[in-house]
Short mmCIF file of C-alpha atoms in Angstrom, two decimals:
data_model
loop_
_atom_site.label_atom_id
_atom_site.label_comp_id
_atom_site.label_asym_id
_atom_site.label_seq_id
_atom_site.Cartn_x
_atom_site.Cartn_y
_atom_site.Cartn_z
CA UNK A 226 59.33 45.89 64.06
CA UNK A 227 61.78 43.42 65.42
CA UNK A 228 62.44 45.67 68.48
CA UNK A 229 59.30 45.72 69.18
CA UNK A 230 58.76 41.65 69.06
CA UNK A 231 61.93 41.88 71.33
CA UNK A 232 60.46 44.55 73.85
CA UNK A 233 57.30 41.68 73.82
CA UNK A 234 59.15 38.59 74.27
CA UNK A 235 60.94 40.12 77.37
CA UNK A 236 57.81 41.73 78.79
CA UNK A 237 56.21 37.99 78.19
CA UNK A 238 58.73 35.95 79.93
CA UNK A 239 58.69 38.47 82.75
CA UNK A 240 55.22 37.76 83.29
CA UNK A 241 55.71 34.06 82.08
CA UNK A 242 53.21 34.43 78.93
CA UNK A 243 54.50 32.07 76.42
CA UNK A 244 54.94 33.70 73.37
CA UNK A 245 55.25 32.78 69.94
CA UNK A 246 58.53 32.63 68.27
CA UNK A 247 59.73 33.55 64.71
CA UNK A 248 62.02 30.85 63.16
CA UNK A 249 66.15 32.18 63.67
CA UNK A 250 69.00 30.99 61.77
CA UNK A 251 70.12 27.52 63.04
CA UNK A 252 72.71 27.06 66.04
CA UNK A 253 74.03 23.78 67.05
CA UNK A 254 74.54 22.73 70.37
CA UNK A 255 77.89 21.47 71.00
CA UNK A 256 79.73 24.43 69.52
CA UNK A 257 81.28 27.68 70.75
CA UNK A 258 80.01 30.65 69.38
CA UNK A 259 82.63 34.06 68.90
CA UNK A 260 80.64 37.74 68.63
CA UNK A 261 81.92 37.54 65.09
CA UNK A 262 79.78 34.99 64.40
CA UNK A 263 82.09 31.91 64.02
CA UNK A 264 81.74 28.71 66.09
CA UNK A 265 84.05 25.74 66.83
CA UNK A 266 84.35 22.12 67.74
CA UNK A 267 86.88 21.43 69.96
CA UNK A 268 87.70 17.82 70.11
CA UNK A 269 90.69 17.32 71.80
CA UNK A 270 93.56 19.33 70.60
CA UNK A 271 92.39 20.15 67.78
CA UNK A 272 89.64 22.47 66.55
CA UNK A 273 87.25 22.89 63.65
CA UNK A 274 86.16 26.58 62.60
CA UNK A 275 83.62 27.80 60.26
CA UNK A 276 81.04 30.64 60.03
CA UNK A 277 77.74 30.06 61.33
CA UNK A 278 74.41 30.04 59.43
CA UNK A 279 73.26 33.54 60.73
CA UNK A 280 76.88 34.73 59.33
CA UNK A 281 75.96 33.12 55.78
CA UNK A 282 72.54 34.45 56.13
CA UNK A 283 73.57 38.01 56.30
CA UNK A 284 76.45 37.43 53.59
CA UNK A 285 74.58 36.56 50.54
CA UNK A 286 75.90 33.86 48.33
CA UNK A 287 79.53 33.33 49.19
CA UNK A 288 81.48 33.22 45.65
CA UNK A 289 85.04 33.40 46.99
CA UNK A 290 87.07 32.16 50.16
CA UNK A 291 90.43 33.38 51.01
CA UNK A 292 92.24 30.94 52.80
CA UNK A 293 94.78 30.78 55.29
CA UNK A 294 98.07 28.87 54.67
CA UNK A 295 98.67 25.52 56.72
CA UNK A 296 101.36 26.29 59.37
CA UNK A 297 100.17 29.77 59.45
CA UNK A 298 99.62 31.40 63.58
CA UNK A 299 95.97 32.40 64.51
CA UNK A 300 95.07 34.47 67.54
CA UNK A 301 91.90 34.65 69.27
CA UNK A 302 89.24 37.81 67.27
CA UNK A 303 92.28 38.17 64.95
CA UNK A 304 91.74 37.69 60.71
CA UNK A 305 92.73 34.69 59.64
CA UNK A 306 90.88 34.62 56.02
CA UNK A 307 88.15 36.18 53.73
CA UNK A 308 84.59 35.46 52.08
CA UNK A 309 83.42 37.23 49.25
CA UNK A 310 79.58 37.65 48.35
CA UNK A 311 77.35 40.60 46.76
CA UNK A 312 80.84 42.31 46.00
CA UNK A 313 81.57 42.70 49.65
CA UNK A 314 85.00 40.84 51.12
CA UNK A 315 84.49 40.19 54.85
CA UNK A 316 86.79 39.16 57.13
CA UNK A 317 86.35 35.76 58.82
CA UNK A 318 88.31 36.29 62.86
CA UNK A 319 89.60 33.04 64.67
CA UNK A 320 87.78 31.80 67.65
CA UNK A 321 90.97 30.15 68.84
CA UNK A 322 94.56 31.20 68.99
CA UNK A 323 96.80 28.25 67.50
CA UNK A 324 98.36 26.75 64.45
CA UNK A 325 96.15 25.78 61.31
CA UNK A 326 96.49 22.15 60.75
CA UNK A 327 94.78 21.75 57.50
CA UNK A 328 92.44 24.02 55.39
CA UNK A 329 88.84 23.38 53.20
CA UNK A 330 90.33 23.38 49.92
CA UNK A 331 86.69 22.60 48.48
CA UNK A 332 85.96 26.05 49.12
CA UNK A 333 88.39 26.83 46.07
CA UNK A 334 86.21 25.58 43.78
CA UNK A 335 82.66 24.90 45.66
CA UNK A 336 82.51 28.01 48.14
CA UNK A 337 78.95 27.84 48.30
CA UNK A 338 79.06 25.15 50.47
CA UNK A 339 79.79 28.04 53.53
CA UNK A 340 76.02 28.80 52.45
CA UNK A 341 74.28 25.47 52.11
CA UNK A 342 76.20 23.27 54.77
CA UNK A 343 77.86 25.98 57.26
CA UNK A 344 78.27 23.84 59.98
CA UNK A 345 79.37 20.40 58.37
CA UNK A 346 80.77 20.43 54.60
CA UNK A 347 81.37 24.17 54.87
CA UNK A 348 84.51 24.50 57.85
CA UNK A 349 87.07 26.46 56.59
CA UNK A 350 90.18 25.52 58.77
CA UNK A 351 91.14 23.12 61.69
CA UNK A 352 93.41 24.55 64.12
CA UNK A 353 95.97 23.06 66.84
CA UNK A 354 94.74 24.83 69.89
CA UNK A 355 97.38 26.15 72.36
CA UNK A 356 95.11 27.40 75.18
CA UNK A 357 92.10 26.11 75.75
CA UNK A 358 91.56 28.47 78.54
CA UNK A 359 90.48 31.05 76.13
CA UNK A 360 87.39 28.82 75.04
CA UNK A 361 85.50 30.64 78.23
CA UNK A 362 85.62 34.12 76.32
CA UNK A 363 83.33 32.06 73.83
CA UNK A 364 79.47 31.79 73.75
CA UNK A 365 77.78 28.79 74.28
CA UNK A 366 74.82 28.12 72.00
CA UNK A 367 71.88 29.71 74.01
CA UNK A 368 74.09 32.49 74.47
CA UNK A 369 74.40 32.63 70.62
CA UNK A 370 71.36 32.68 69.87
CA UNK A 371 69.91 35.37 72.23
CA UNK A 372 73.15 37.45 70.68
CA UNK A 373 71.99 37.01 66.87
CA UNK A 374 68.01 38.25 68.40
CA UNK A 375 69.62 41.12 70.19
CA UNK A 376 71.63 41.81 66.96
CA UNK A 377 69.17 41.25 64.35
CA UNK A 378 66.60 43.87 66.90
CA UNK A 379 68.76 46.88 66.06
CA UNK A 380 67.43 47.74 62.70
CA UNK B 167 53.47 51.27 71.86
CA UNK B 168 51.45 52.11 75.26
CA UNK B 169 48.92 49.49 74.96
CA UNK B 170 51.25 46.27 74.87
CA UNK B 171 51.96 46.96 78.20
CA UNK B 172 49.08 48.20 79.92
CA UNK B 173 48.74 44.77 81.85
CA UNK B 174 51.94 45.21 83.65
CA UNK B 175 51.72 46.70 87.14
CA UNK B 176 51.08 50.94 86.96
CA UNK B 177 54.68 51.43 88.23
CA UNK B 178 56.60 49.22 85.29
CA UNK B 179 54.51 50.40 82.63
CA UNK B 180 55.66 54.14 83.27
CA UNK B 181 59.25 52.98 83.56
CA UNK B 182 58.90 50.92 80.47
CA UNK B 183 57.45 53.61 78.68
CA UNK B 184 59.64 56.03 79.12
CA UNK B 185 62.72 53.51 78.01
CA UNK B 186 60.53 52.61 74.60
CA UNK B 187 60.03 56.76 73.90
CA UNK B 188 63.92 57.44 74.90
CA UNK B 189 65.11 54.68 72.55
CA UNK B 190 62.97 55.88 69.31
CA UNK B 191 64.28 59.62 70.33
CA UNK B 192 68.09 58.60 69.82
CA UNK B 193 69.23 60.32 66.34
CA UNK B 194 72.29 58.58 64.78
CA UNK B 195 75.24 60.74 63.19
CA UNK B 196 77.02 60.61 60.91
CA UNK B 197 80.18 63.01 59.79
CA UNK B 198 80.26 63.74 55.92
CA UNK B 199 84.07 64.54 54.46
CA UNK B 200 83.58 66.51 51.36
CA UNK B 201 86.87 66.17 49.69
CA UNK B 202 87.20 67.30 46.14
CA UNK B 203 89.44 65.14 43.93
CA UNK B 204 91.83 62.82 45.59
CA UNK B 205 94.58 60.31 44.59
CA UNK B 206 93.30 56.68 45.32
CA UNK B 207 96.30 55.28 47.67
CA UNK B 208 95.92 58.85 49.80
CA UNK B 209 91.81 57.76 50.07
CA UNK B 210 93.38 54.17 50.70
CA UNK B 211 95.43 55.18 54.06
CA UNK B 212 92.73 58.15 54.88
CA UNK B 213 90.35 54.92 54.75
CA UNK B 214 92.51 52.04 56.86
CA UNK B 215 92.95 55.24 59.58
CA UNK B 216 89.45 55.75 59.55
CA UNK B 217 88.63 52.16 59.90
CA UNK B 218 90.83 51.70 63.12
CA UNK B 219 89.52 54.75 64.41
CA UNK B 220 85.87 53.67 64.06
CA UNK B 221 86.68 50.00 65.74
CA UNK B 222 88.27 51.94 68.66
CA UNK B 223 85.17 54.14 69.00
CA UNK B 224 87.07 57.10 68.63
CA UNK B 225 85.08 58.98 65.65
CA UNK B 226 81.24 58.71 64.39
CA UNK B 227 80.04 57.00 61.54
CA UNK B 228 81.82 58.31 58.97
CA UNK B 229 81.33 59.17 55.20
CA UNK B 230 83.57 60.16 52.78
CA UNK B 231 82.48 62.17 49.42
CA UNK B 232 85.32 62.12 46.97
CA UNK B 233 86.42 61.33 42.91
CA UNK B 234 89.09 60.07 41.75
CA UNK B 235 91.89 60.74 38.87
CA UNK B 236 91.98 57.92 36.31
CA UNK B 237 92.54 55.20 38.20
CA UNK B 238 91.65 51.16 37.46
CA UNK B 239 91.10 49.11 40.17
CA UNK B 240 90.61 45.36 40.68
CA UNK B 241 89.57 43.87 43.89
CA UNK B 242 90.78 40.65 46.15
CA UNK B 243 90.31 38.45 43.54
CA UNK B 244 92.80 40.09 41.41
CA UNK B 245 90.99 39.62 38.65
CA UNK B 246 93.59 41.26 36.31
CA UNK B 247 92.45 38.90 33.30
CA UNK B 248 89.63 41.43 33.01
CA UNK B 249 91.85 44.18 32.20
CA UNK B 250 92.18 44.06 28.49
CA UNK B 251 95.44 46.15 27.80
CA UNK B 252 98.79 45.97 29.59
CA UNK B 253 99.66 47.93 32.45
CA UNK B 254 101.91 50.10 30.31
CA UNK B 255 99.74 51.51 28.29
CA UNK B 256 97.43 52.53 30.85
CA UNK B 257 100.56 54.56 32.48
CA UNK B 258 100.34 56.38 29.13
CA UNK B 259 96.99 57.22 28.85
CA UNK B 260 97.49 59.04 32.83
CA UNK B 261 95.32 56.18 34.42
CA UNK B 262 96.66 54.31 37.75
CA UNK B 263 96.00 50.60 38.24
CA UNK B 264 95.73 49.48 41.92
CA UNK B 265 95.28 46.11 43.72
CA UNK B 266 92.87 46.12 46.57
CA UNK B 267 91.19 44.00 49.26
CA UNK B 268 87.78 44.88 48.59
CA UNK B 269 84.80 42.61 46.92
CA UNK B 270 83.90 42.94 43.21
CA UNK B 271 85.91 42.80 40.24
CA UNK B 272 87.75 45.23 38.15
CA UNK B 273 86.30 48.57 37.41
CA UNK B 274 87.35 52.73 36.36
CA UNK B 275 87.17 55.99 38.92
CA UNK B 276 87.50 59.23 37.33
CA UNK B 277 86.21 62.71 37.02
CA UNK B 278 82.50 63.18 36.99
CA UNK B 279 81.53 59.77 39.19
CA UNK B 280 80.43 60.47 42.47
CA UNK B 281 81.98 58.13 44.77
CA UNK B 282 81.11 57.52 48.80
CA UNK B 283 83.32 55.95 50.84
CA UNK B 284 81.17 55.11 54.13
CA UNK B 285 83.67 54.09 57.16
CA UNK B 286 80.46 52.86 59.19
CA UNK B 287 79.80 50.13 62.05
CA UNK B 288 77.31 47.15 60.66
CA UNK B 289 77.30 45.60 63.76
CA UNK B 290 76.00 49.00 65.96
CA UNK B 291 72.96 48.67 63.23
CA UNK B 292 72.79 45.08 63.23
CA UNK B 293 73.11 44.72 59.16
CA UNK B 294 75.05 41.91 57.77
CA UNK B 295 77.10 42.22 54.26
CA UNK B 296 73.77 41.70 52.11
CA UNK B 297 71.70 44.09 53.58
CA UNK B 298 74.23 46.68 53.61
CA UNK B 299 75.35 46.44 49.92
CA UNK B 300 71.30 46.54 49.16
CA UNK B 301 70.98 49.73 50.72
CA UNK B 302 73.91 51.17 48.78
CA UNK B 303 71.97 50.09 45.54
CA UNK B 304 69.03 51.36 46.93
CA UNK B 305 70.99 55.30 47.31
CA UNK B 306 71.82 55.30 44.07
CA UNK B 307 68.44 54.02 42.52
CA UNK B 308 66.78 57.05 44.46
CA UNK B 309 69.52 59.30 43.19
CA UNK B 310 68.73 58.51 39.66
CA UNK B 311 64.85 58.56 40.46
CA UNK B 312 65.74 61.91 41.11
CA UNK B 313 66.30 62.73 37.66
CA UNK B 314 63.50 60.64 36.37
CA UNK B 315 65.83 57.69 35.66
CA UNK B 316 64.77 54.21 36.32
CA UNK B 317 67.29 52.11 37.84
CA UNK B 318 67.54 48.74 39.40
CA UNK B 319 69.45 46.48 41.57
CA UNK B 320 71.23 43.44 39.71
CA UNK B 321 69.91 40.15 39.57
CA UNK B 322 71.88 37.44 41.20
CA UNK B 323 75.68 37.64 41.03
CA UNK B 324 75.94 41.36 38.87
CA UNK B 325 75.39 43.83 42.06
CA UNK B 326 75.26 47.27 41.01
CA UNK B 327 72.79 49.44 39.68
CA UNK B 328 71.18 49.01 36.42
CA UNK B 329 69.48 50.91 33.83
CA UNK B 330 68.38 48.48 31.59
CA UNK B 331 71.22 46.20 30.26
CA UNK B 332 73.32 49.02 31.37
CA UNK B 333 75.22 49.36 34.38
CA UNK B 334 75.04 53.49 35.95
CA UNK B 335 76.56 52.62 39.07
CA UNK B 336 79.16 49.82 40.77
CA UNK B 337 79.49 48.37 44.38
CA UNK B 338 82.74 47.17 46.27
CA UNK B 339 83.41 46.85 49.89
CA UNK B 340 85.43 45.46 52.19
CA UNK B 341 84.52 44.31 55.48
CA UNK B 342 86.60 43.93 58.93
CA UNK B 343 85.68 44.16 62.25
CA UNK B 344 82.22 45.00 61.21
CA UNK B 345 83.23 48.29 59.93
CA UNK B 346 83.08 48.98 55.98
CA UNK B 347 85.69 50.97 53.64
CA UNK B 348 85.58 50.97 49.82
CA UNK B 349 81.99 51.45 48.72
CA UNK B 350 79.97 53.00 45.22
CA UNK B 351 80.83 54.78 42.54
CA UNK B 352 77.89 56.36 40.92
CA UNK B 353 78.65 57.45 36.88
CA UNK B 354 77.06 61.32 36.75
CA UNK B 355 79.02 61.66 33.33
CA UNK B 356 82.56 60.30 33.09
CA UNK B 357 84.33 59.64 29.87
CA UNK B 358 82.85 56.10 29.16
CA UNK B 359 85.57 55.24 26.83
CA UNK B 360 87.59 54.56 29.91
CA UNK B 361 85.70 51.38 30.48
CA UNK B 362 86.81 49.98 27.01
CA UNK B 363 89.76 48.72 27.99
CA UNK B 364 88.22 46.17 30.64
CA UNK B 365 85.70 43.37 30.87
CA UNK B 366 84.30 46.22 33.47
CA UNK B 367 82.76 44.35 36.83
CA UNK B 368 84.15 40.82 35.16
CA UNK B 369 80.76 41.13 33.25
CA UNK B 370 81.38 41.15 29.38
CA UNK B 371 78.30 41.77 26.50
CA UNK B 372 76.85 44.83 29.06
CA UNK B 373 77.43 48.46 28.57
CA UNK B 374 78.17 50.77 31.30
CA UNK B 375 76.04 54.38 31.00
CA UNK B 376 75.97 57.72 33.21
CA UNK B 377 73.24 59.99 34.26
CA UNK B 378 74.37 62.58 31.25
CA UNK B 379 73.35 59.30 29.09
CA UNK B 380 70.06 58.33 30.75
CA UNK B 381 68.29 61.40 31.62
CA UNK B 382 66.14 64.05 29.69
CA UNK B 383 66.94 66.31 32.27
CA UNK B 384 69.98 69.50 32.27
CA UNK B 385 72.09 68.24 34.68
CA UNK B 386 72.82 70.86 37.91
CA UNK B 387 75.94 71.39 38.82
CA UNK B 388 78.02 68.24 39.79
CA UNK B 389 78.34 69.23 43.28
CA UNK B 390 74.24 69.47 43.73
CA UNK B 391 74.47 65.82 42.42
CA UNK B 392 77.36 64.67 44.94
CA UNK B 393 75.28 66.17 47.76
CA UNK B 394 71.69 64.89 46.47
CA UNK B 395 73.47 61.25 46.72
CA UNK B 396 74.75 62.26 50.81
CA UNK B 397 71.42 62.86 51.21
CA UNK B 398 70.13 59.32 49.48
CA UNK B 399 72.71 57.46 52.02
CA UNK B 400 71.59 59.61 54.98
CA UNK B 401 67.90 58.53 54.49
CA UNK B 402 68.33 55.28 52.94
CA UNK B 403 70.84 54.51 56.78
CA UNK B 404 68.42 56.61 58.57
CA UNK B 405 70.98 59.43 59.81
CA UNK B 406 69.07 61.83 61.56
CA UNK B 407 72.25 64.05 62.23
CA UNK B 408 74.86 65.31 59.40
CA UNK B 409 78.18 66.56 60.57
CA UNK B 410 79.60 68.71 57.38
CA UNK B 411 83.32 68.39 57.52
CA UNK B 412 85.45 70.86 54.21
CA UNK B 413 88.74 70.86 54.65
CA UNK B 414 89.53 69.84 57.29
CA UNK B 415 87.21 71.59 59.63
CA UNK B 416 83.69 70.98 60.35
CA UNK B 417 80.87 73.39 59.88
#
């Protein structure tokens, strides 16, 4: 079914039809977006990363967050952590390589919030960024969200 | 399908039906182990090379068919306040405890529970974590349809399959790179007594139950049962194409 609505979109804005669409999971502009569905704010040196709310869509309710330890090395698509939900642990990947600077110890005790604030109360780590050159492997938000359609088309 | 494009141009509409019949004709494979008993760290390492394997592209979506010696296991969490006698004594009774990184809490493999291990890629099917563990509840509640056994998926927070208040079959994955490992155990008829000495799936005041238990029906033999719940995953995943695999070679 979704295929199809994706075969129709792309045969409407060929002939430039306007087409209805669907409501998708929310992106937000200023982000980057990794294929692993993560996104980060850069600002500066320093870098804020969570999961985004097609991630926490397709998760379930989060009940557990494994966390990385301050000081700890991340590398760019490497695991730096964990969520748990519907008795599945899935690996969260950094969309930066760096240091982690501080960690979202609410998510010990509230890690729901990675469900019902993804973007804001639900970051998981900050990191100090050592190359911003690698933010150009990232996705910007359009290119997000056409990713999550192409994804979401495939079942 | 042919209608929604009939007002392109003659040309495009032949093109893009032929790409539209050519993407509905593509079957999906997937290569079933069939491996007998075996030890849970030897599954363990089969399952991490398996993993890597699958991220490289290197093998098919992959499915392993197994059971397991007594063995307790608890999952990330380490939720080892759910195990209700010390390790010790479980040495003595034969059973092996093992720490793991997958999802869920602690629960009992042993003889006579079909487990499936699938090594498969959620992102080539576009299914997040939900979806995916919804489908494995979904093979097991047709595998107990089978025998005229109504099951059900949890409600909120206890996934796994249910018969009644009682819990036939248990869920616990891990996730990385998109690829699974870990997966269901399904009870055909193991000694329940095992799961006395645990709070089994961290959920106390619920009984767990088998097939044997539920069912009216004689009971084939087990291997008929471990196959009918291949089959369950193949249709529930929509796997067109099975790839037998016994020891070691595949028929």
């Amino acid at each position: 079914m979704a295929s199809r609505l994706l075969w129709a979109s792309r045969a409407a804005s060929y002939l430039r039809i306007s087409v209805f669409h669907r409501g998708f999971s929310s992106v937000l502009k200023d982000l980057k977006y990794a294929d692993s569905h993560e996104w980060v704010k850069v600002e500066g040196n320093s870098a804020t990363v969570g999961i985004t709310d097609h991630a926490q869509d397709h998760l379930g309710d989060v009940v557990y967050v494994e966390l990385p330890e301050v000081g700890a090395p991340v590398e760019q698509g490497s695991g730096f952590g964990a969520v748990e939900s519907v008795k599945a642990t899935s690996d969260i990947n950094s969309p930066v390589s760096g240091k982690v600077l501080e960690v979202n110890e609410e998510l010990n005790d509230s890690p729901g919030l990675v469900n019902s604030s993804p973007y804001d109360k639900g970051w998981i780590i900050k990191v100090e960024v050592t190359d911003s050159g690698e933010l150009k492997n990232l996705m910007d938000a359009d290119q997000y969200s056409k990713f999550c359609e192409e994804e979401d088309a495939k079942h | 399908m042919v209608d929604r494009f009939c007002i392109i141009e003659p040309k495009r509409r032949v093109f893009l039906e032929c790409v539209v019949l050519q993407e509905m004709r593509v079957s999906r494979s997937l290569e079933v182990w069939k491996m007998g008993t075996i030890n849970y760290l030897d599954a363990l390492r089969l399952q991490e090379q398996l993993v890597s394997n699958r991220k490289a592209h290197k093998i098919p979506d992959t499915l392993l068919s197994l059971q397991h010696p007594p063995t307790y296991t608890l999952g990330k969490r380490r939720t080892d306040h759910n195990l209700l006698i010390p390790e010790s004594d479980l040495k003595k009774m034969g059973a092996e405890l093992h720490y793991t990184q997958r999802g869920g809490d602690i629960t009992f493999h042993g003889p006579h529970q079909a487990i499936l291990y699938p090594i498969i890629s959620l992102r080539d099917i576009g299914l997040g974590a939900r979806n995916y563990v919804e489908k494995l509840e979904l093979t097991m509640i047709e595998l107990a349809s089978l025998y005229g056994v109504k099951a059900c998926a949890g409600q909120a927070g206890e996934t796994g399959v249910w018969v009644g208040e009682r819990k036939i079959g248990a869920i616990g994955v891990r996730i990385s790179f998109g690829i699974t490992s870990h997966g269901l155990a399904f009870n055909i008829d193991p000694d329940l007594n095992y799961f006395k000495h645990i709070v089994p799936c961290g959920i106390a005041n619920k009984e767990v139950t088998s097939l044997r238990k539920e069912t009216d029906l004689v009971l084939p033999a087990e291997e008929v049962v471990h196959e009918q719940l291949i089959s369950c995953f193949a249709r529930q995943f929509g796997y067109s194409n099975l790839l037998w695999k016994e020891n070691g070679l595949i028929s």
